[in-house]
Short mmCIF file of C-alpha atoms in Angstrom, two decimals:
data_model
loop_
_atom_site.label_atom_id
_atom_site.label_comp_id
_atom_site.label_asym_id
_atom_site.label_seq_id
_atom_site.Cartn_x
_atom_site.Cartn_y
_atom_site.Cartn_z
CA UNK A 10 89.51 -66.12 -7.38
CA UNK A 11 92.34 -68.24 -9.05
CA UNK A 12 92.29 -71.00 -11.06
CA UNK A 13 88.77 -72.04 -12.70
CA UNK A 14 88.27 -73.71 -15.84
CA UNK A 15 86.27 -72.40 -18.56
CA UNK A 16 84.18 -74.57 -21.48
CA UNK A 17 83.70 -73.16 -24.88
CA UNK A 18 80.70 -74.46 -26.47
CA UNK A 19 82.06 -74.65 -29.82
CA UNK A 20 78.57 -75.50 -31.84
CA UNK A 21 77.03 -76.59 -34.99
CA UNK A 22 73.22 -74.75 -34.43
CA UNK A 23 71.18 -75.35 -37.26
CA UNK A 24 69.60 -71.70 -38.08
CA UNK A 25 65.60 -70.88 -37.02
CA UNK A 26 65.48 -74.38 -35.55
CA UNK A 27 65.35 -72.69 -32.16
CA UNK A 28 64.03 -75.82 -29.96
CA UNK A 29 66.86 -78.21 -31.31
CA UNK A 30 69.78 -75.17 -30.24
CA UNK A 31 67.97 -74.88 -27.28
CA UNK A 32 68.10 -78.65 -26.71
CA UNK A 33 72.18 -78.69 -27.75
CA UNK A 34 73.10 -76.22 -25.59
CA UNK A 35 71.42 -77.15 -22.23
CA UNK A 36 73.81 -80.78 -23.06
CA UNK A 37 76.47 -79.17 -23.72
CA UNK A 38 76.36 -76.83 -20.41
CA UNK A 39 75.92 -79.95 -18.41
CA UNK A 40 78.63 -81.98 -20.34
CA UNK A 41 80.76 -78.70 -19.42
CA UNK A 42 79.26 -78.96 -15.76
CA UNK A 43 80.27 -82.23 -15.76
CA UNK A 44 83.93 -81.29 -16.38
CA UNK A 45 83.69 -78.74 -13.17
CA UNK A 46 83.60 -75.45 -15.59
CA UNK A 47 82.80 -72.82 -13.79
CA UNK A 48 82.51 -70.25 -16.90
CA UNK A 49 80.76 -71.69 -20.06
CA UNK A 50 80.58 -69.63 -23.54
CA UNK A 51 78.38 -70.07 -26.28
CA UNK A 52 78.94 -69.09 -29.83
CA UNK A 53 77.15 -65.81 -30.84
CA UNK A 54 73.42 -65.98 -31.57
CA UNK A 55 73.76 -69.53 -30.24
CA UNK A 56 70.29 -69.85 -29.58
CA UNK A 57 68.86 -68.97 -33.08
CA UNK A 58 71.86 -69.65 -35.77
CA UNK A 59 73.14 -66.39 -37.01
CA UNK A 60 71.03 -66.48 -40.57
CA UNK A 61 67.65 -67.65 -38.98
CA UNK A 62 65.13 -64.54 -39.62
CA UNK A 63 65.41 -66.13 -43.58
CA UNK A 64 63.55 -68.70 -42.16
CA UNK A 65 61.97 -68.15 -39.41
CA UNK A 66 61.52 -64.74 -38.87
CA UNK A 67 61.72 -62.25 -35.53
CA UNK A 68 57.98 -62.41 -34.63
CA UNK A 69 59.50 -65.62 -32.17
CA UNK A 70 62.01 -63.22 -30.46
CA UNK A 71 61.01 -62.53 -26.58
CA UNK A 72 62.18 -60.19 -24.31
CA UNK A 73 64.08 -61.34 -21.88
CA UNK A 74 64.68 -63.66 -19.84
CA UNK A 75 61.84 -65.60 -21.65
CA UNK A 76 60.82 -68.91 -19.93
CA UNK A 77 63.29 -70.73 -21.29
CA UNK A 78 65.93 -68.76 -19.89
CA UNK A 79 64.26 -68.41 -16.88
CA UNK A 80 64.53 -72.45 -16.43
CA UNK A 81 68.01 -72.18 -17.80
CA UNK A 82 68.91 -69.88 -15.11
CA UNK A 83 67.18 -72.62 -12.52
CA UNK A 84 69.24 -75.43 -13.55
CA UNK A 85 72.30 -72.82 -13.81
CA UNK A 86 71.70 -72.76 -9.82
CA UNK A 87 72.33 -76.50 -9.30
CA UNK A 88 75.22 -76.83 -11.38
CA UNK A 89 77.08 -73.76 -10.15
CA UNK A 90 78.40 -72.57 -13.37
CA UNK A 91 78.07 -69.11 -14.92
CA UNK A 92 77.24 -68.79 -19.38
CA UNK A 93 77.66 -66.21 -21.32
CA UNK A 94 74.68 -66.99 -23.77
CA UNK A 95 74.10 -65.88 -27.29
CA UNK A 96 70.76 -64.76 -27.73
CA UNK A 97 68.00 -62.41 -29.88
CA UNK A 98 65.92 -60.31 -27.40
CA UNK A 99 63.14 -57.90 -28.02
CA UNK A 100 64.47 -54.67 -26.22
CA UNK A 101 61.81 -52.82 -23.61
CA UNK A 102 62.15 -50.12 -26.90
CA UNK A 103 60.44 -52.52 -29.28
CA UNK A 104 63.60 -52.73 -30.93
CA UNK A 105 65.56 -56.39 -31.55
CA UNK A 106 68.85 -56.92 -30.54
CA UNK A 107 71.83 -59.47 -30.86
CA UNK A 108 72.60 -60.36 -27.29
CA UNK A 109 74.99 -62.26 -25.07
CA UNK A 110 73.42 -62.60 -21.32
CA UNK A 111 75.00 -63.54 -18.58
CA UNK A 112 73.85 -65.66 -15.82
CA UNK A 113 75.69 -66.39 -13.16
CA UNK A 114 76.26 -69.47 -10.44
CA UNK A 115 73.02 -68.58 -8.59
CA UNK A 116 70.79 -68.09 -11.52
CA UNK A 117 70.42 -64.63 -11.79
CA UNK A 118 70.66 -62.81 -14.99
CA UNK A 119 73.54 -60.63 -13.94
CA UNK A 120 74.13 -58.22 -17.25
CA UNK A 121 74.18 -58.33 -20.66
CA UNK A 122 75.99 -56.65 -23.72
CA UNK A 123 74.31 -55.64 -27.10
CA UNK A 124 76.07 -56.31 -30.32
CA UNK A 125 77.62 -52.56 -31.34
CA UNK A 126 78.39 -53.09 -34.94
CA UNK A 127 75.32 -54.71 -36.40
CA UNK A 128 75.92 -56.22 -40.18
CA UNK A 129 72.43 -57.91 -39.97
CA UNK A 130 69.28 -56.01 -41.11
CA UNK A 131 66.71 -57.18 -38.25
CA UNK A 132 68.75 -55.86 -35.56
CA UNK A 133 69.45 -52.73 -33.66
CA UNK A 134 73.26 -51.40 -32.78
CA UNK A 135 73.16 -51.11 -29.14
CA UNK A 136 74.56 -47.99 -27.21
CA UNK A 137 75.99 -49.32 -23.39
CA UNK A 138 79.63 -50.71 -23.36
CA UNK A 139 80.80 -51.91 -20.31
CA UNK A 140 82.76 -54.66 -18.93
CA UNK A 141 80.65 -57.32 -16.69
CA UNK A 142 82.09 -58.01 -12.88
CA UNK A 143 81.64 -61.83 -12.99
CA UNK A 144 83.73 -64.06 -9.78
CA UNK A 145 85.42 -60.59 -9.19
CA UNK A 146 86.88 -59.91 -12.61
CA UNK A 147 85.66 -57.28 -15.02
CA UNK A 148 84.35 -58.65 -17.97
CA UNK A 149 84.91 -57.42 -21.76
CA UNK A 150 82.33 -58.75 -24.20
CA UNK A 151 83.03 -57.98 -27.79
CA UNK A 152 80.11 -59.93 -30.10
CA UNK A 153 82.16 -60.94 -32.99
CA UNK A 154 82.45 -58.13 -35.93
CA UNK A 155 82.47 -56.14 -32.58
CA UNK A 156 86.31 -56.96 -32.87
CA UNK A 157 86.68 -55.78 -36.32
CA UNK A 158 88.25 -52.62 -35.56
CA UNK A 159 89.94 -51.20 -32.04
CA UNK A 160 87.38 -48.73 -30.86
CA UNK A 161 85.42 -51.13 -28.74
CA UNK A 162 87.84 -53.18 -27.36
CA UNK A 163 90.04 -50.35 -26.44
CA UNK A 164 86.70 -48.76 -24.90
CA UNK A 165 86.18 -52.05 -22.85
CA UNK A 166 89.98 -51.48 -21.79
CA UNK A 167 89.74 -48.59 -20.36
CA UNK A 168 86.83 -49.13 -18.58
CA UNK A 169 88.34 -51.40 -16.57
CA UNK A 170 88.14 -55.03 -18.37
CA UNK A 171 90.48 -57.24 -17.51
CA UNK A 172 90.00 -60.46 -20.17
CA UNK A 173 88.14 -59.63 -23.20
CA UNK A 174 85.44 -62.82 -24.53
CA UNK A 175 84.66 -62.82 -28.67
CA UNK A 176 81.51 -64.72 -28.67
CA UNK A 177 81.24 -65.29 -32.10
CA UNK A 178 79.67 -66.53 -35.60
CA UNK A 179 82.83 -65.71 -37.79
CA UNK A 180 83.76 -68.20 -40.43
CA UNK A 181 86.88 -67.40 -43.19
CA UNK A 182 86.40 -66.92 -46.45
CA UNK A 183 85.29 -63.57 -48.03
CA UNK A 184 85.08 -60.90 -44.95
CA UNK A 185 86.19 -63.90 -42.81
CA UNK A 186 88.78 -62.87 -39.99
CA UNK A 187 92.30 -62.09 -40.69
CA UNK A 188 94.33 -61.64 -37.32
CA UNK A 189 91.18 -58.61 -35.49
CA UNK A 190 91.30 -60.86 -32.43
CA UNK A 191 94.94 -61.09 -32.20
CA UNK A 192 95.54 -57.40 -33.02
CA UNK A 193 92.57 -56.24 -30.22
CA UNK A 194 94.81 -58.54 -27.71
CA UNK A 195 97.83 -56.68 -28.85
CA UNK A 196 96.68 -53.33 -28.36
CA UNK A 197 94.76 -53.79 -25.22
CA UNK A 198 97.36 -55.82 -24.09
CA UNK A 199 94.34 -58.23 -22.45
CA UNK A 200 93.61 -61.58 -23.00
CA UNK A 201 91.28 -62.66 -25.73
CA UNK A 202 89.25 -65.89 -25.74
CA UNK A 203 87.47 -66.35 -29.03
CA UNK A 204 84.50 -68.73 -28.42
CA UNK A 205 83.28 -69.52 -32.16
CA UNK A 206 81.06 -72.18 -33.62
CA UNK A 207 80.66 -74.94 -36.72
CA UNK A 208 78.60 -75.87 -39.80
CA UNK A 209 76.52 -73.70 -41.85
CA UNK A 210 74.34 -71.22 -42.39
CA UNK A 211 72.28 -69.77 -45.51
CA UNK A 212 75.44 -67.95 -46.98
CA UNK A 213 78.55 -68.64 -44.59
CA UNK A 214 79.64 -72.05 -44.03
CA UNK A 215 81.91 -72.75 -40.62
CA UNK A 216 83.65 -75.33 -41.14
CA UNK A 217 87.12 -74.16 -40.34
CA UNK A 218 86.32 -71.33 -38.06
CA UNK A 219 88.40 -71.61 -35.17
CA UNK A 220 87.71 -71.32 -31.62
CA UNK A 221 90.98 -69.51 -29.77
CA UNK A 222 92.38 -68.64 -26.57
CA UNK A 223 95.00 -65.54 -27.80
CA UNK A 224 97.62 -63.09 -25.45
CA UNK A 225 99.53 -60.90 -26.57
CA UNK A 226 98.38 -61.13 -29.82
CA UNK A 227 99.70 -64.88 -29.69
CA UNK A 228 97.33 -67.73 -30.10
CA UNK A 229 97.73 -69.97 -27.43
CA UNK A 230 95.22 -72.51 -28.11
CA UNK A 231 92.72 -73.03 -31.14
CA UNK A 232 90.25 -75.43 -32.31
CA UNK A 233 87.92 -76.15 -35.05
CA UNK A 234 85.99 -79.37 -35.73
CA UNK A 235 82.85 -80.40 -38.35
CA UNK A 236 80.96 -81.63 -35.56
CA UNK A 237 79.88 -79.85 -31.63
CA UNK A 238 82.41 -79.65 -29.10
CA UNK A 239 83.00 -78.66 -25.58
CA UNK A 240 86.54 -77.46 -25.49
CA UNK A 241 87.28 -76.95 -21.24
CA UNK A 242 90.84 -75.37 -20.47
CA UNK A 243 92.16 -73.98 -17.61
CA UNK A 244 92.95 -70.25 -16.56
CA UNK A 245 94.25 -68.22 -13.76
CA UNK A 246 91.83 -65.42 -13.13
CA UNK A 247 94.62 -63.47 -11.08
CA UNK A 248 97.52 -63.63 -13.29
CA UNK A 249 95.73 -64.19 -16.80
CA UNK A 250 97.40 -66.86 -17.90
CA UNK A 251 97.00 -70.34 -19.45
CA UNK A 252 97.39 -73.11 -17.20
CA UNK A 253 96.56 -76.12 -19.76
CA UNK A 254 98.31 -77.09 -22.58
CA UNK A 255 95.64 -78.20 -24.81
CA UNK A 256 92.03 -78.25 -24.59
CA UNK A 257 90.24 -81.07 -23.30
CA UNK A 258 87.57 -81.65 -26.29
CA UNK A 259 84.28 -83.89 -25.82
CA UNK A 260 82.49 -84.26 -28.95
CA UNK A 261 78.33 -84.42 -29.30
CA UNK A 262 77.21 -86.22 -32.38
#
């Protein structure tokens, strides 16, 4: 496979309201669809907000794929385009875990990765690393702090990734980023396309966190906006390079 474009779904979810993220994201994959995207990418934790068990809770957290993902996956089929999705799940171990799933053109639920460095306190670290084969290219997934030091995109890297994705909740400020993405594209020497989100949660606001598209440790692309955007680009899946020259951006109010 050569050319493709990809959508980030750069988001403003509003944290425990999980129907009204639910509802934002199923318009933005179809706005994406719309565009002909064949990958979309959703923040991390997309799905819940990244500070939602203050107000919500976990006892709503499902193993999965829940029904809703299920019917994701069924509407996935029609408009023949693949998401990495941010989402909670309830591991078969009891244990809760931040999640990005990935369903492909047909529907199926494909694989997953569990976030390795866990910060929050209602979630588990998980324990499998290993790049996703998605349209016949191996797959790094690094769930935001996930990039905060080498060790697990270098892991992904020699396991055979070949682009590394940064779903991600990451806003600046105090503990905010400070070049991890670049640096993990510098010593991997992979691609790195940082798909972040907007607004605010309890105690980190997003205003100004960027969504990026980095190689060789060079941003290429970046975007950040105070309202939801789908920011579609194109790529060359054989020679991992950037084929636009600015994102095309469509904005939901």
């Amino acid at each position: 496979m050569g050319k493709i474009k990809i959508a980030l779904l750069h988001l403003l979810p509003i944290a425990g309201d999980v129907e009204h993220n639910q509802k934002l994201i199923e318009q933005a994959i179809h706005i994406a669809s719309n565009n002909n995207a064949e990958w979309i990418i959703t923040p991390e934790l997309c799905v819940s907000g990244l500070q939602f068990n203050h107000k919500v809770g976990t006892g709503w957290i499902n193993k999965q794929p829940d029904d809703w993902m299920n019917n994701l996956g069924r509407k996935l089929k029609n408009l023949k385009s693949t998401v990495f999705l941010g989402c909670p799940e309830k591991g078969s171990d009891g244990e809760l875990y931040n999640s990005v799933f990935v369903i492909d053109k047909k529907g199926h639920l494909i694989g997953k990765q569990r976030k390795i460095s866990v910060i929050d306190d209602w979630s588990a670290s998980g324990e499998v690393l290993e790049p996703i084969k998605t349209d016949n290219v191996e797959v790094g997934i690094m769930i935001c702090a996930d990039a905060y030091n080498k060790d697990i995109a270098c892991t992904l890297s020699e396991k055979g990734a070949e682009i590394l994705l940064a779903p991600s909740s990451w806003g600046p400020g105090l503990h905010g980023p400070e070049g991890e993405w670049e640096q993990r594209s510098l010593e991997t020497g992979l691609p790195v396309i940082v798909c972040n989100r907007t607004g605010e949660d309890e105690t980190v606001r997003f205003w100004d966190a960027e969504s990026m598209i980095i190689k060789n440790g060079v941003p290429l692309l970046a975007h950040k906006s105070k309202q939801s955007a789908i920011l579609t680009f194109e790529w060359d899946l054989q020679s991992m390079d950037l084929l636009s020259t600015h994102f095309d951006i469509d904005y939901i109010k």
